[in-house]
PDB file of C-alpha atoms in Angstrom:
ATOM      1  CA  MET A 174       2.861  35.063 198.790  1.00 94.00           C
ATOM      2  CA  TYR A 175       0.906  35.304 202.048  1.00 96.00           C
ATOM      3  CA  VAL A 176      -2.841  34.803 201.978  1.00 97.00           C
ATOM      4  CA  MET A 177      -5.570  35.217 204.577  1.00 98.00           C
ATOM      5  CA  LEU A 178      -8.644  33.038 204.247  1.00 97.00           C
ATOM      6  CA  THR A 179     -11.764  33.669 206.301  1.00 98.00           C
ATOM      7  CA  GLN A 180     -14.895  31.540 206.246  1.00 98.00           C
ATOM      8  CA  LYS A 181     -17.847  30.280 208.199  1.00 98.00           C
ATOM      9  CA  LEU A 182     -18.182  26.663 209.284  1.00 98.00           C
ATOM     10  CA  SER A 183     -21.205  24.507 210.055  1.00 98.00           C
ATOM     11  CA  LYS A 184     -19.454  21.723 211.999  1.00 98.00           C
ATOM     12  CA  GLY A 185     -16.929  23.663 214.087  1.00 98.00           C
ATOM     13  CA  PHE A 186     -13.174  23.952 213.701  1.00 98.00           C
ATOM     14  CA  LYS A 187     -12.275  20.404 214.787  1.00 98.00           C
ATOM     15  CA  SER A 188     -13.909  18.925 211.675  1.00 98.00           C
ATOM     16  CA  TRP A 189     -12.146  21.406 209.373  1.00 98.00           C
ATOM     17  CA  LYS A 190      -8.797  20.751 211.103  1.00 98.00           C
ATOM     18  CA  ALA A 191      -9.136  16.986 210.553  1.00 98.00           C
ATOM     19  CA  MET A 192      -9.866  17.613 206.860  1.00 97.00           C
ATOM     20  CA  ALA A 193      -6.790  19.855 206.510  1.00 97.00           C
ATOM     21  CA  GLU A 194      -4.568  17.272 208.203  1.00 97.00           C
ATOM     22  CA  ALA A 195      -5.928  14.549 205.885  1.00 97.00           C
ATOM     23  CA  ASN A 196      -5.080  16.732 202.856  1.00 96.00           C
ATOM     24  CA  ALA A 197      -1.548  17.747 203.895  1.00 96.00           C
ATOM     25  CA  GLU A 198       0.088  16.187 200.839  1.00 95.00           C
ATOM     26  CA  LYS A 199      -2.324  17.936 198.487  1.00 94.00           C
ATOM     27  CA  ILE A 200      -1.584  21.300 200.130  1.00 95.00           C
ATOM     28  CA  LYS A 201       2.168  20.604 199.882  1.00 96.00           C
ATOM     29  CA  GLY A 202       1.638  19.763 196.213  1.00 95.00           C
ATOM     30  CA  PHE A 203       0.395  23.311 195.648  1.00 96.00           C
ATOM     31  CA  ASN A 204       3.592  24.567 197.337  1.00 96.00           C
ATOM     32  CA  GLY A 205       1.371  25.845 200.128  1.00 95.00           C
ATOM     33  CA  LYS A 206       1.749  25.891 203.868  1.00 96.00           C
ATOM     34  CA  ILE A 207      -0.732  26.770 206.597  1.00 97.00           C
ATOM     35  CA  LEU A 208       1.025  29.102 209.024  1.00 96.00           C
ATOM     36  CA  TYR A 209      -2.004  29.532 211.282  1.00 97.00           C
ATOM     37  CA  ALA A 210      -5.545  28.213 211.256  1.00 98.00           C
ATOM     38  CA  GLY A 211      -8.034  28.624 214.056  1.00 98.00           C
ATOM     39  CA  SER A 212     -11.512  29.624 215.010  1.00 98.00           C
ATOM     40  CA  HIS A 213     -12.585  32.769 216.762  1.00 98.00           C
ATOM     41  CA  ALA A 214     -12.376  32.353 220.544  1.00 97.00           C
ATOM     42  CA  GLU A 215     -16.067  33.136 220.919  1.00 97.00           C
ATOM     43  CA  ASP A 216     -17.338  31.418 217.732  1.00 98.00           C
ATOM     44  CA  ASP A 217     -16.072  27.960 216.727  1.00 98.00           C
ATOM     45  CA  ASN A 218     -17.885  28.334 213.390  1.00 98.00           C
ATOM     46  CA  SER A 219     -15.894  31.394 212.252  1.00 98.00           C
ATOM     47  CA  MET A 220     -12.310  30.793 211.195  1.00 98.00           C
ATOM     48  CA  VAL A 221      -9.162  32.437 209.889  1.00 98.00           C
ATOM     49  CA  VAL A 222      -6.275  30.837 208.025  1.00 98.00           C
ATOM     50  CA  ILE A 223      -2.933  32.447 207.192  1.00 97.00           C
ATOM     51  CA  MET A 224      -1.194  30.551 204.405  1.00 96.00           C
ATOM     52  CA  HIS A 225       1.950  30.917 202.352  1.00 96.00           C
ATOM     53  CA  TYR A 226       2.229  29.898 198.703  1.00 96.00           C
ATOM     54  CA  GLU A 227       5.382  29.949 196.602  1.00 95.00           C
ATOM     55  CA  SER A 228       3.429  31.357 193.649  1.00 95.00           C
ATOM     56  CA  LYS A 229       0.072  32.652 192.538  1.00 94.00           C
ATOM     57  CA  GLU A 230      -0.270  29.488 190.439  1.00 96.00           C
ATOM     58  CA  GLY A 231      -0.130  27.385 193.613  1.00 95.00           C
ATOM     59  CA  LEU A 232      -2.803  29.530 195.237  1.00 94.00           C
ATOM     60  CA  MET A 233      -5.020  29.248 192.172  1.00 94.00           C
ATOM     61  CA  ALA A 234      -4.507  25.469 192.065  1.00 95.00           C
ATOM     62  CA  PHE A 235      -5.677  25.327 195.701  1.00 93.00           C
ATOM     63  CA  LYS A 236      -8.644  27.589 195.007  1.00 92.00           C
ATOM     64  CA  ASN A 237      -9.765  25.669 191.913  1.00 95.00           C
ATOM     65  CA  ASP A 238      -9.220  22.098 193.150  1.00 96.00           C
ATOM     66  CA  GLU A 239     -12.709  20.558 193.027  1.00 95.00           C
ATOM     67  CA  GLU A 240     -11.769  17.506 195.124  1.00 96.00           C
ATOM     68  CA  LEU A 241     -10.364  19.681 197.910  1.00 95.00           C
ATOM     69  CA  THR A 242     -13.359  22.026 197.727  1.00 96.00           C
ATOM     70  CA  LYS A 243     -15.660  19.028 198.156  1.00 97.00           C
ATOM     71  CA  ALA A 244     -13.608  17.792 201.144  1.00 97.00           C
ATOM     72  CA  ARG A 245     -13.769  21.273 202.701  1.00 96.00           C
ATOM     73  CA  GLN A 246     -17.543  21.372 202.235  1.00 97.00           C
ATOM     74  CA  GLU A 247     -17.979  17.888 203.724  1.00 98.00           C
ATOM     75  CA  ALA A 248     -15.937  19.068 206.737  1.00 98.00           C
ATOM     76  CA  GLY A 249     -18.390  21.927 207.248  1.00 98.00           C
ATOM     77  CA  ALA A 250     -16.770  24.794 205.341  1.00 98.00           C
ATOM     78  CA  LEU A 251     -19.465  27.091 203.987  1.00 98.00           C
ATOM     79  CA  THR A 252     -17.432  27.830 200.879  1.00 96.00           C
ATOM     80  CA  GLU A 253     -19.818  30.525 199.676  1.00 97.00           C
ATOM     81  CA  THR A 254     -18.573  32.594 202.646  1.00 98.00           C
ATOM     82  CA  THR A 255     -14.863  32.079 201.868  1.00 96.00           C
ATOM     83  CA  VAL A 256     -12.861  35.259 201.344  1.00 97.00           C
ATOM     84  CA  LEU A 257      -9.244  35.029 200.137  1.00 95.00           C
ATOM     85  CA  THR A 258      -7.109  38.130 200.637  1.00 97.00           C
ATOM     86  CA  ILE A 259      -3.557  38.392 199.296  1.00 96.00           C
ATOM     87  CA  LEU A 260      -1.400  40.045 201.929  1.00 97.00           C
ATOM     88  CA  SER A 261       1.567  42.376 201.522  1.00 95.00           C
ATOM     89  CA  ASP A 262       5.086  40.936 201.616  1.00 89.00           C
ATOM     90  CA  ASP A 263       6.064  44.000 203.675  1.00 93.00           C
ATOM     91  CA  ALA A 264       5.147  42.419 207.000  1.00 92.00           C
ATOM     92  CA  LEU A 265       6.314  42.069 210.568  1.00 93.00           C
ATOM     93  CA  MET A 266       6.690  38.415 211.504  1.00 90.00           C
ATOM     94  CA  ASP A 267       8.025  36.541 214.531  1.00 88.00           C
ATOM     95  CA  PHE A 268       8.621  39.825 216.343  1.00 93.00           C
ATOM     96  CA  PRO A 269      10.287  40.307 218.674  1.00 94.00           C
ATOM     97  CA  SER A 270      12.510  37.303 218.273  1.00 85.00           C
TER      98      SER A 270
END
């Protein structure tokens, strides 16, 4: 399952990136993987993440993990602005190869 996450930041992308790297094992534990994460070129406090989860249960575990939510907030994620969108499996990826 592919998921797009968008959110606003208060401390810029570098702080969020460090938090994600520090929580790699937790993300793996949800059977999740970040395929892309970055800020808008013109706004370091607006970001997009494309993730893949093996199941909806893994996504929900990520979404509902209070410890990870707190770490995200401490890194500057304005979690009240977070939007999670489940994407279609009918996608074009790594094209052209």
